[in-house]
């Protein structure tokens, strides 16, 4: 019996927490198939599982129909620009998502800008973490969200490398 068999047989699933399991794209595919008709999932945390763009595409197929998801944590994977945009497009109609963590996923500034455009009208999104992605300027993205909402609702993190580059300092470890 596989873990996905239990997921398939269960009628109600609210949270899935699979951290550091190295499920990869294939595991993401199995999980997506098991969750295909589950619309009660409120929290999905798949931190550090070696999920790439293909795995993100599989997951986006189930996220598109889920109207209860409030938290999505895919940090420390390798979904890249394509995977991040696939996930974001799938969540366009989700009005309950409040927290999304895509930190350390090799997302570029170009994709970060596109993510901002996709999420600019989602006032319920209060945490959107992109730290540790190449070229992502969290401060600028955060400021855009704050101005949009006319209040501080966007929580962000800036890695040391981004902080140094943001203020024009050179990193020196000597």
Short mmCIF file of C-alpha atoms in Angstrom, two decimals:
data_model
loop_
_atom_site.label_atom_id
_atom_site.label_comp_id
_atom_site.label_asym_id
_atom_site.label_seq_id
_atom_site.Cartn_x
_atom_site.Cartn_y
_atom_site.Cartn_z
CA UNK A 1 0.00 0.00 0.00
CA UNK A 2 1.32 3.45 -0.92
CA UNK A 3 0.71 6.74 0.87
CA UNK A 4 -1.21 7.97 -2.16
CA UNK A 5 -3.65 5.07 -1.71
CA UNK A 6 -4.62 6.48 1.69
CA UNK A 7 -5.03 9.94 0.19
CA UNK A 8 -7.25 8.60 -2.59
CA UNK A 9 -9.48 6.67 -0.18
CA UNK A 10 -9.88 9.52 2.30
CA UNK A 11 -12.97 11.65 1.79
CA UNK A 12 -11.71 14.82 3.47
CA UNK A 13 -8.14 16.06 3.52
CA UNK A 14 -7.38 19.47 4.97
CA UNK A 15 -3.58 19.52 5.28
CA UNK A 16 -0.70 17.77 3.59
CA UNK A 17 2.75 18.23 5.07
CA UNK A 18 5.54 16.45 3.20
CA UNK A 19 8.81 18.16 3.99
CA UNK A 20 12.21 16.78 2.91
CA UNK A 21 10.87 13.66 1.19
CA UNK A 22 12.55 14.04 -2.22
CA UNK A 23 9.33 13.13 -4.04
CA UNK A 24 10.45 14.92 -7.21
CA UNK A 25 8.26 15.43 -10.25
CA UNK A 26 7.07 11.82 -10.23
CA UNK A 27 5.90 12.06 -6.62
CA UNK A 28 4.16 15.35 -7.39
CA UNK A 29 2.36 13.59 -10.24
CA UNK A 30 1.18 10.75 -7.97
CA UNK A 31 0.07 13.23 -5.32
CA UNK A 32 -1.82 15.31 -7.90
CA UNK A 33 -3.61 12.20 -9.18
CA UNK A 34 -4.54 11.18 -5.63
CA UNK A 35 -5.88 14.67 -4.89
CA UNK A 36 -7.69 15.15 -8.19
CA UNK A 37 -11.21 15.28 -6.71
CA UNK A 38 -10.29 16.58 -3.25
CA UNK A 39 -11.52 20.16 -2.93
CA UNK A 40 -11.21 20.48 0.86
CA UNK A 41 -7.42 20.86 0.99
CA UNK A 42 -6.59 24.03 2.94
CA UNK A 43 -2.81 23.69 3.34
CA UNK A 44 -0.23 22.08 1.07
CA UNK A 45 3.39 22.10 2.24
CA UNK A 46 5.90 20.37 -0.01
CA UNK A 47 9.12 22.00 1.17
CA UNK A 48 12.46 20.70 -0.13
CA UNK A 49 11.18 17.85 -2.28
CA UNK A 50 13.17 18.28 -5.52
CA UNK A 51 10.05 19.29 -7.42
CA UNK A 52 10.77 20.87 -10.80
CA UNK A 53 8.66 22.70 -13.37
CA UNK A 54 6.98 19.47 -14.49
CA UNK A 55 5.98 18.63 -10.91
CA UNK A 56 4.62 22.15 -10.47
CA UNK A 57 2.53 21.62 -13.59
CA UNK A 58 1.04 18.44 -12.11
CA UNK A 59 0.26 20.23 -8.85
CA UNK A 60 -1.32 23.17 -10.65
CA UNK A 61 -3.93 20.83 -12.13
CA UNK A 62 -5.33 20.15 -8.65
CA UNK A 63 -4.89 23.70 -7.37
CA UNK A 64 -7.04 25.08 -10.14
CA UNK A 65 -10.20 23.46 -8.76
CA UNK A 66 -9.44 23.89 -5.08
CA UNK A 67 -11.42 26.76 -3.58
CA UNK A 68 -10.38 26.27 0.06
CA UNK A 69 -6.59 26.42 -0.17
CA UNK A 70 -5.23 29.08 2.21
CA UNK A 71 -1.54 28.11 2.40
CA UNK A 72 0.84 26.85 -0.28
CA UNK A 73 4.48 26.25 0.63
CA UNK A 74 6.78 25.07 -2.16
CA UNK A 75 10.03 26.61 -0.90
CA UNK A 76 13.39 24.96 -1.54
CA UNK A 77 12.39 23.14 -4.71
CA UNK A 78 13.40 23.83 -8.30
CA UNK A 79 10.18 24.90 -10.00
CA UNK A 80 11.78 27.85 -11.82
CA UNK A 81 9.93 30.46 -13.83
CA UNK A 82 7.75 28.03 -15.76
CA UNK A 83 6.60 26.18 -12.63
CA UNK A 84 5.93 29.37 -10.66
CA UNK A 85 3.81 30.85 -13.44
CA UNK A 86 1.94 27.57 -13.89
CA UNK A 87 1.07 27.54 -10.16
CA UNK A 88 0.10 31.24 -10.22
CA UNK A 89 -2.19 30.79 -13.22
CA UNK A 90 -3.88 27.84 -11.53
CA UNK A 91 -4.61 29.97 -8.46
CA UNK A 92 -6.25 32.87 -10.30
CA UNK A 93 -9.76 31.99 -9.16
CA UNK A 94 -8.74 31.01 -5.63
CA UNK A 95 -10.15 33.66 -3.29
CA UNK A 96 -8.92 32.05 -0.05
CA UNK A 97 -5.14 31.87 -0.55
CA UNK A 98 -3.47 33.99 2.14
CA UNK A 99 0.08 32.59 2.23
CA UNK A 100 2.33 31.44 -0.59
CA UNK A 101 6.00 30.61 -0.23
CA UNK A 102 8.04 30.15 -3.40
CA UNK A 103 11.42 31.04 -1.90
CA UNK A 104 14.58 29.35 -3.16
CA UNK A 105 13.06 28.04 -6.41
CA UNK A 106 15.29 29.60 -9.09
CA UNK A 107 12.67 32.14 -10.09
CA UNK A 108 14.03 35.11 -12.05
CA UNK A 109 13.08 38.78 -11.83
CA UNK A 110 11.15 38.46 -15.10
CA UNK A 111 8.88 35.78 -13.65
CA UNK A 112 8.60 37.70 -10.36
CA UNK A 113 7.23 40.66 -12.32
CA UNK A 114 4.72 38.38 -14.03
CA UNK A 115 3.73 36.92 -10.65
CA UNK A 116 3.07 40.42 -9.38
CA UNK A 117 0.79 41.11 -12.36
CA UNK A 118 -1.10 37.85 -11.78
CA UNK A 119 -1.56 38.53 -8.06
CA UNK A 120 -1.97 42.31 -8.02
CA UNK A 121 -5.73 42.13 -7.38
CA UNK A 122 -5.60 39.35 -4.80
CA UNK A 123 -6.14 41.40 -1.66
CA UNK A 124 -6.47 38.30 0.51
CA UNK A 125 -2.83 37.30 -0.17
CA UNK A 126 -0.93 38.56 2.88
CA UNK A 127 2.32 36.61 2.63
CA UNK A 128 4.13 36.04 -0.65
CA UNK A 129 7.73 34.96 -0.13
CA UNK A 130 10.20 35.00 -3.02
CA UNK A 131 13.46 35.27 -1.08
CA UNK A 132 16.51 33.43 -2.34
CA UNK A 133 15.48 33.59 -5.99
CA UNK A 134 17.96 35.06 -8.46
CA UNK A 135 17.25 38.67 -9.22
CA UNK A 136 14.00 38.91 -7.29
CA UNK A 137 13.76 42.27 -5.55
CA UNK A 138 11.46 41.49 -2.64
CA UNK A 139 11.51 45.07 -1.43
CA UNK A 140 10.13 46.41 -4.71
CA UNK A 141 7.51 43.67 -4.94
CA UNK A 142 6.49 44.23 -1.33
CA UNK A 143 6.20 47.98 -1.85
CA UNK A 144 3.97 47.39 -4.88
CA UNK A 145 1.66 45.15 -2.87
CA UNK A 146 1.57 47.63 0.03
CA UNK A 147 0.69 50.53 -2.23
CA UNK A 148 -1.98 48.43 -3.92
CA UNK A 149 -3.63 47.53 -0.64
CA UNK A 150 -3.04 50.93 0.94
CA UNK A 151 -1.80 49.11 4.02
CA UNK A 152 1.01 46.84 5.07
CA UNK A 153 -0.29 43.36 4.31
CA UNK A 154 2.65 41.94 2.39
CA UNK A 155 5.29 40.28 4.52
CA UNK A 156 8.59 39.82 2.80
CA UNK A 157 12.11 38.69 3.44
CA UNK A 158 15.30 39.92 1.88
CA UNK A 159 18.29 37.62 1.83
CA UNK A 160 21.68 39.08 2.74
CA UNK A 161 22.75 39.03 -0.91
CA UNK A 162 19.67 40.96 -1.98
CA UNK A 163 20.04 43.39 0.94
CA UNK A 164 23.61 44.19 -0.02
CA UNK A 165 22.74 44.70 -3.68
CA UNK A 166 19.62 46.71 -2.81
CA UNK A 167 21.64 49.26 -0.84
CA UNK A 168 24.63 49.16 -3.19
CA UNK A 169 27.09 47.51 -0.83
CA UNK A 170 29.59 44.88 -1.80
CA UNK A 171 29.57 41.67 0.13
CA UNK A 172 32.78 41.11 2.04
CA UNK A 173 33.31 38.07 4.20
CA UNK A 174 36.96 38.86 5.08
#
